[in-house]
Amino acid sequence: MASEIERINKTLRRRRISKTVTVLIVVAVLAVIVYFLTRIFLRVGVIAVENTSRYTSSELLAKCDTLRGEPILQFNRNKAKDRLQTSLPYIKNVLFSIAFPNRLNISVEGATARYSVSANGVYICLDEDFKVLEITPSPVPGILQIEGLTFESDIPDETSGGSADEPAEKAYMLGKTIDLNENIEVSVLAELLYILETNDLFDRVTYIDFSKKYNLVFYLDGIIEVELGTSENLDKKISMLIEILSRNPSDRRAVINVRNPSEGRYRAIN
């Protein structure tokens, strides 16, 4: 009797397993069929643009035209975003949304030029995230001017066979964000700008000079020269600067030396 019950249980288990395998196979086949059907029939056909950038909607649609025909469910947002932001640098952010069966909505946010940096005989226009918006032969007016900045990968590596006469790999490329981890002076600039911003001084800065590596200099309101020295203790040096500004007039030409954050000096210029 026991053996008969065991035989029946084994038969039932085999049937359950067989049924489960059958269901899994059917589901897998259906998934493959649905996948191929969506790739065939659900493709980007209509593209609509919501635009707040400096580019016209026609320019954006022309750049997005290659997206037509893309499978809508397998649409690669990151790839499309990177391609659009690189080809049209004055784009800060792109959002994609899908409306079935074939509509792709694109919302574009424009980037704003904030810094004009001189390097290698050209001027690099950057946004607040240090993305390269333009490379021009002259400074972009109306934004903060920065001189003397050195990009690490623009210095040839003579130990690997390079020479000063050979072009180095560019640390900056149109439409790309500068890597602060690979560019020490740009990271110093970012730190300085952050400290100035948090201390409500950024809007007063009109010019920054990195040309003397041992003495970083910037100007407030175009008339007050601030000597920072090296990039060490920037937060303490700016704190000393604020203390000196509180005790002296800000509407006259002057030089403020905060190389030593504990012994800042103010010198009026006639």
Short mmCIF file of C-alpha atoms in Angstrom, two decimals:
data_model
loop_
_atom_site.label_atom_id
_atom_site.label_comp_id
_atom_site.label_asym_id
_atom_site.label_seq_id
_atom_site.Cartn_x
_atom_site.Cartn_y
_atom_site.Cartn_z
CA MET A 1 0.00 0.00 0.00
CA ALA A 2 2.79 2.41 0.92
CA SER A 3 4.61 1.71 -2.31
CA GLU A 4 1.42 2.39 -4.25
CA ILE A 5 0.97 5.77 -2.55
CA GLU A 6 4.63 6.61 -3.21
CA ARG A 7 4.19 5.69 -6.87
CA ILE A 8 1.12 7.95 -7.11
CA ASN A 9 3.02 10.86 -5.44
CA LYS A 10 5.91 10.46 -7.87
CA THR A 11 3.49 10.53 -10.78
CA LEU A 12 1.83 13.68 -9.43
CA ARG A 13 5.23 15.35 -8.89
CA ARG A 14 6.26 14.54 -12.45
CA ARG A 15 3.02 16.01 -13.74
CA ARG A 16 3.49 19.20 -11.67
CA ILE A 17 7.07 19.57 -12.89
CA SER A 18 6.00 18.91 -16.48
CA LYS A 19 3.21 21.47 -16.17
CA THR A 20 5.56 24.06 -14.64
CA VAL A 21 8.15 23.53 -17.38
CA THR A 22 5.45 23.83 -20.02
CA VAL A 23 4.19 27.10 -18.52
CA LEU A 24 7.74 28.49 -18.35
CA ILE A 25 8.39 27.56 -21.96
CA VAL A 26 5.13 29.19 -23.06
CA VAL A 27 5.93 32.36 -21.08
CA ALA A 28 9.44 32.49 -22.56
CA VAL A 29 8.11 32.03 -26.09
CA LEU A 30 5.48 34.72 -25.54
CA ALA A 31 8.12 37.07 -24.12
CA VAL A 32 10.30 36.57 -27.20
CA ILE A 33 7.31 37.12 -29.48
CA VAL A 34 6.30 40.30 -27.60
CA TYR A 35 9.91 41.54 -27.68
CA PHE A 36 10.19 41.16 -31.45
CA LEU A 37 6.71 42.57 -32.03
CA THR A 38 7.52 45.69 -29.98
CA ARG A 39 10.77 46.14 -31.89
CA ILE A 40 8.89 45.84 -35.17
CA PHE A 41 5.77 47.87 -34.44
CA LEU A 42 6.56 50.15 -31.44
CA ARG A 43 9.13 52.53 -32.83
CA VAL A 44 9.71 56.27 -32.44
CA GLY A 45 7.71 57.98 -35.17
CA VAL A 46 6.73 61.36 -33.71
CA ILE A 47 9.14 63.62 -31.79
CA ALA A 48 7.88 66.63 -29.81
CA VAL A 49 10.22 69.16 -28.18
CA GLU A 50 9.67 71.40 -25.17
CA ASN A 51 12.50 73.88 -25.35
CA THR A 52 13.98 76.53 -23.00
CA SER A 53 17.48 76.57 -24.53
CA ARG A 54 19.13 79.06 -26.87
CA TYR A 55 18.62 76.67 -29.78
CA THR A 56 15.51 76.76 -31.93
CA SER A 57 13.12 73.83 -31.86
CA SER A 58 13.99 73.22 -35.53
CA GLU A 59 17.67 72.80 -34.61
CA LEU A 60 16.78 70.37 -31.84
CA LEU A 61 14.46 68.35 -34.06
CA ALA A 62 17.16 68.14 -36.73
CA LYS A 63 19.61 66.69 -34.18
CA CYS A 64 16.94 64.28 -32.90
CA ASP A 65 15.94 63.06 -36.34
CA THR A 66 18.24 60.04 -36.02
CA LEU A 67 16.05 58.83 -33.13
CA ARG A 68 13.14 58.14 -35.47
CA GLY A 69 12.70 54.42 -35.95
CA GLU A 70 14.32 53.52 -32.62
CA PRO A 71 12.45 50.74 -30.74
CA ILE A 72 10.45 52.74 -28.22
CA LEU A 73 10.68 50.24 -25.33
CA GLN A 74 14.42 49.74 -25.77
CA PHE A 75 15.13 53.46 -26.20
CA ASN A 76 18.51 54.33 -24.67
CA ARG A 77 17.93 57.62 -22.84
CA ASN A 78 21.51 58.05 -21.58
CA LYS A 79 23.04 57.56 -25.01
CA ALA A 80 20.58 59.95 -26.64
CA LYS A 81 21.09 62.54 -23.90
CA ASP A 82 24.89 62.41 -24.18
CA ARG A 83 24.75 62.69 -27.97
CA LEU A 84 22.40 65.69 -27.84
CA GLN A 85 24.33 67.53 -25.10
CA THR A 86 27.63 67.00 -26.92
CA SER A 87 26.42 68.13 -30.33
CA LEU A 88 24.56 71.12 -28.85
CA PRO A 89 26.75 72.24 -25.92
CA TYR A 90 24.37 74.93 -24.62
CA ILE A 91 22.05 72.22 -23.29
CA LYS A 92 22.21 71.62 -19.55
CA ASN A 93 19.71 68.79 -19.19
CA VAL A 94 17.44 66.61 -21.33
CA LEU A 95 14.40 64.62 -20.20
CA PHE A 96 12.71 61.99 -22.34
CA SER A 97 9.20 60.59 -21.94
CA ILE A 98 7.33 58.09 -24.07
CA ALA A 99 3.71 58.31 -25.17
CA PHE A 100 2.52 55.11 -26.80
CA PRO A 101 2.40 53.97 -29.44
CA ASN A 102 5.12 56.01 -31.19
CA ARG A 103 5.61 59.45 -29.61
CA LEU A 104 8.83 60.62 -27.95
CA ASN A 105 8.62 63.81 -25.88
CA ILE A 106 11.88 65.69 -25.28
CA SER A 107 12.21 68.46 -22.69
CA VAL A 108 15.37 70.55 -23.05
CA GLU A 109 16.85 72.88 -20.41
CA GLY A 110 19.41 75.41 -21.61
CA ALA A 111 22.87 75.90 -20.10
CA THR A 112 24.11 79.34 -19.03
CA ALA A 113 27.63 80.63 -19.66
CA ARG A 114 29.29 81.54 -16.39
CA TYR A 115 33.09 81.56 -16.81
CA SER A 116 35.44 82.53 -19.63
CA VAL A 117 38.82 80.82 -19.14
CA SER A 118 41.96 81.59 -21.17
CA ALA A 119 44.07 78.58 -22.20
CA ASN A 120 46.47 77.90 -25.07
CA GLY A 121 45.60 81.08 -26.91
CA VAL A 122 41.84 80.51 -26.86
CA TYR A 123 39.02 81.20 -24.43
CA ILE A 124 36.94 78.36 -23.03
CA CYS A 125 33.39 79.27 -22.08
CA LEU A 126 32.10 77.13 -19.19
CA ASP A 127 28.83 76.74 -17.34
CA GLU A 128 28.56 76.34 -13.56
CA ASP A 129 29.32 72.61 -13.83
CA PHE A 130 32.47 73.28 -15.90
CA LYS A 131 30.95 71.97 -19.09
CA VAL A 132 32.60 73.44 -22.21
CA LEU A 133 29.99 75.51 -24.03
CA GLU A 134 32.22 77.35 -26.50
CA ILE A 135 35.86 77.71 -27.52
CA THR A 136 36.42 81.23 -28.86
CA PRO A 137 39.36 83.42 -29.96
CA SER A 138 38.35 86.22 -27.56
CA PRO A 139 36.76 86.41 -24.09
CA VAL A 140 33.01 86.00 -23.86
CA PRO A 141 31.74 89.34 -22.49
CA GLY A 142 29.49 89.68 -19.48
CA ILE A 143 30.77 86.68 -17.51
CA LEU A 144 33.60 86.06 -15.03
CA GLN A 145 37.02 86.22 -16.71
CA ILE A 146 39.71 83.76 -15.56
CA GLU A 147 43.30 83.97 -16.79
CA GLY A 148 46.32 81.70 -16.51
CA LEU A 149 44.57 78.42 -15.73
CA THR A 150 46.57 75.28 -16.59
CA PHE A 151 44.91 72.07 -17.67
CA GLU A 152 46.86 68.97 -16.61
CA SER A 153 46.50 66.96 -19.80
CA ASP A 154 47.59 69.95 -21.88
CA ILE A 155 51.12 69.47 -20.49
CA PRO A 156 53.05 66.92 -22.61
CA ASP A 157 54.50 64.02 -20.65
CA GLU A 158 58.19 64.11 -21.59
CA THR A 159 58.86 60.94 -19.61
CA SER A 160 56.69 59.02 -22.08
CA GLY A 161 58.40 60.46 -25.14
CA GLY A 162 56.40 63.67 -25.49
CA SER A 163 57.98 67.07 -25.98
CA ALA A 164 56.94 70.64 -25.39
CA ASP A 165 56.47 71.09 -29.15
CA GLU A 166 54.01 68.22 -29.47
CA PRO A 167 50.29 68.81 -28.91
CA ALA A 168 48.95 67.15 -25.78
CA GLU A 169 45.62 65.41 -25.43
CA LYS A 170 43.03 68.07 -24.65
CA ALA A 171 41.64 68.24 -21.14
CA TYR A 172 38.68 70.17 -22.51
CA MET A 173 36.39 69.19 -25.37
CA LEU A 174 33.37 71.03 -26.70
CA GLY A 175 30.22 69.71 -25.07
CA LYS A 176 32.11 67.76 -22.38
CA THR A 177 32.47 68.47 -18.66
CA ILE A 178 36.02 69.00 -17.39
CA ASP A 179 37.15 66.27 -14.99
CA LEU A 180 38.11 68.00 -11.72
CA ASN A 181 39.90 64.86 -10.50
CA GLU A 182 42.37 65.11 -13.38
CA ASN A 183 42.84 68.90 -13.37
CA ILE A 184 44.22 70.25 -10.12
CA GLU A 185 43.95 73.96 -10.90
CA VAL A 186 40.38 73.59 -12.13
CA SER A 187 39.51 71.81 -8.87
CA VAL A 188 41.14 74.72 -6.96
CA LEU A 189 39.03 77.13 -8.99
CA ALA A 190 35.91 75.12 -8.16
CA GLU A 191 36.75 75.20 -4.45
CA LEU A 192 37.42 78.95 -4.53
CA LEU A 193 34.19 79.69 -6.39
CA TYR A 194 32.22 77.56 -3.94
CA ILE A 195 33.68 79.40 -0.93
CA LEU A 196 33.04 82.79 -2.55
CA GLU A 197 29.46 81.76 -3.33
CA THR A 198 28.73 80.55 0.19
CA ASN A 199 30.11 83.80 1.60
CA ASP A 200 28.04 86.01 -0.75
CA LEU A 201 31.12 87.32 -2.55
CA PHE A 202 30.81 85.61 -5.93
CA ASP A 203 28.68 88.35 -7.53
CA ARG A 204 31.39 90.89 -6.67
CA VAL A 205 34.24 88.96 -8.34
CA THR A 206 35.13 90.41 -11.75
CA TYR A 207 38.45 88.71 -12.57
CA ILE A 208 40.58 85.78 -11.36
CA ASP A 209 44.28 85.36 -12.19
CA PHE A 210 46.04 81.98 -11.92
CA SER A 211 49.12 83.06 -13.89
CA LYS A 212 51.30 83.37 -10.76
CA LYS A 213 51.07 79.87 -9.32
CA TYR A 214 52.39 80.95 -5.92
CA ASN A 215 49.98 83.88 -5.64
CA LEU A 216 46.37 83.39 -6.70
CA VAL A 217 44.72 86.78 -7.26
CA PHE A 218 41.16 87.95 -7.86
CA TYR A 219 39.39 91.30 -8.04
CA LEU A 220 36.27 92.49 -6.25
CA ASP A 221 34.10 95.06 -8.05
CA GLY A 222 37.00 95.64 -10.45
CA ILE A 223 38.83 97.84 -7.92
CA ILE A 224 39.93 95.70 -4.95
CA GLU A 225 42.77 93.29 -5.64
CA VAL A 226 42.84 90.27 -3.32
CA GLU A 227 46.09 88.30 -2.97
CA LEU A 228 45.49 84.75 -1.73
CA GLY A 229 48.95 83.25 -2.13
CA THR A 230 48.77 79.47 -2.58
CA SER A 231 45.57 77.43 -2.62
CA GLU A 232 46.04 76.24 0.97
CA ASN A 233 43.49 77.27 3.64
CA LEU A 234 41.24 79.07 1.18
CA ASP A 235 38.31 79.05 3.59
CA LYS A 236 40.37 80.73 6.34
CA LYS A 237 41.77 83.29 3.87
CA ILE A 238 38.29 84.23 2.67
CA SER A 239 37.15 84.56 6.29
CA MET A 240 40.01 86.99 6.91
CA LEU A 241 39.08 88.85 3.70
CA ILE A 242 35.51 89.29 4.94
CA GLU A 243 36.78 90.61 8.27
CA ILE A 244 39.05 93.15 6.51
CA LEU A 245 36.23 94.24 4.19
CA SER A 246 34.01 94.87 7.19
CA ARG A 247 36.58 97.33 8.60
CA ASN A 248 37.51 99.17 5.41
CA PRO A 249 35.75 100.97 2.53
CA SER A 250 34.80 98.86 -0.48
CA ASP A 251 34.34 101.70 -2.97
CA ARG A 252 38.03 102.64 -3.27
CA ARG A 253 40.95 101.04 -5.07
CA ALA A 254 42.92 98.83 -2.69
CA VAL A 255 45.01 95.70 -2.30
CA ILE A 256 44.10 93.14 0.36
CA ASN A 257 46.75 90.57 1.20
CA VAL A 258 45.47 87.43 2.94
CA ARG A 259 48.34 85.10 2.07
CA ASN A 260 48.65 84.58 5.80
CA PRO A 261 45.05 84.06 6.99
CA SER A 262 45.93 85.20 10.51
CA GLU A 263 47.63 88.46 9.44
CA GLY A 264 45.65 89.97 6.57
CA ARG A 265 46.58 93.48 5.37
CA TYR A 266 44.67 96.26 3.65
CA ARG A 267 46.48 98.84 1.51
CA ALA A 268 44.61 101.72 -0.15
CA ILE A 269 45.74 102.82 -3.61
CA ASN A 270 45.51 106.51 -4.47
#
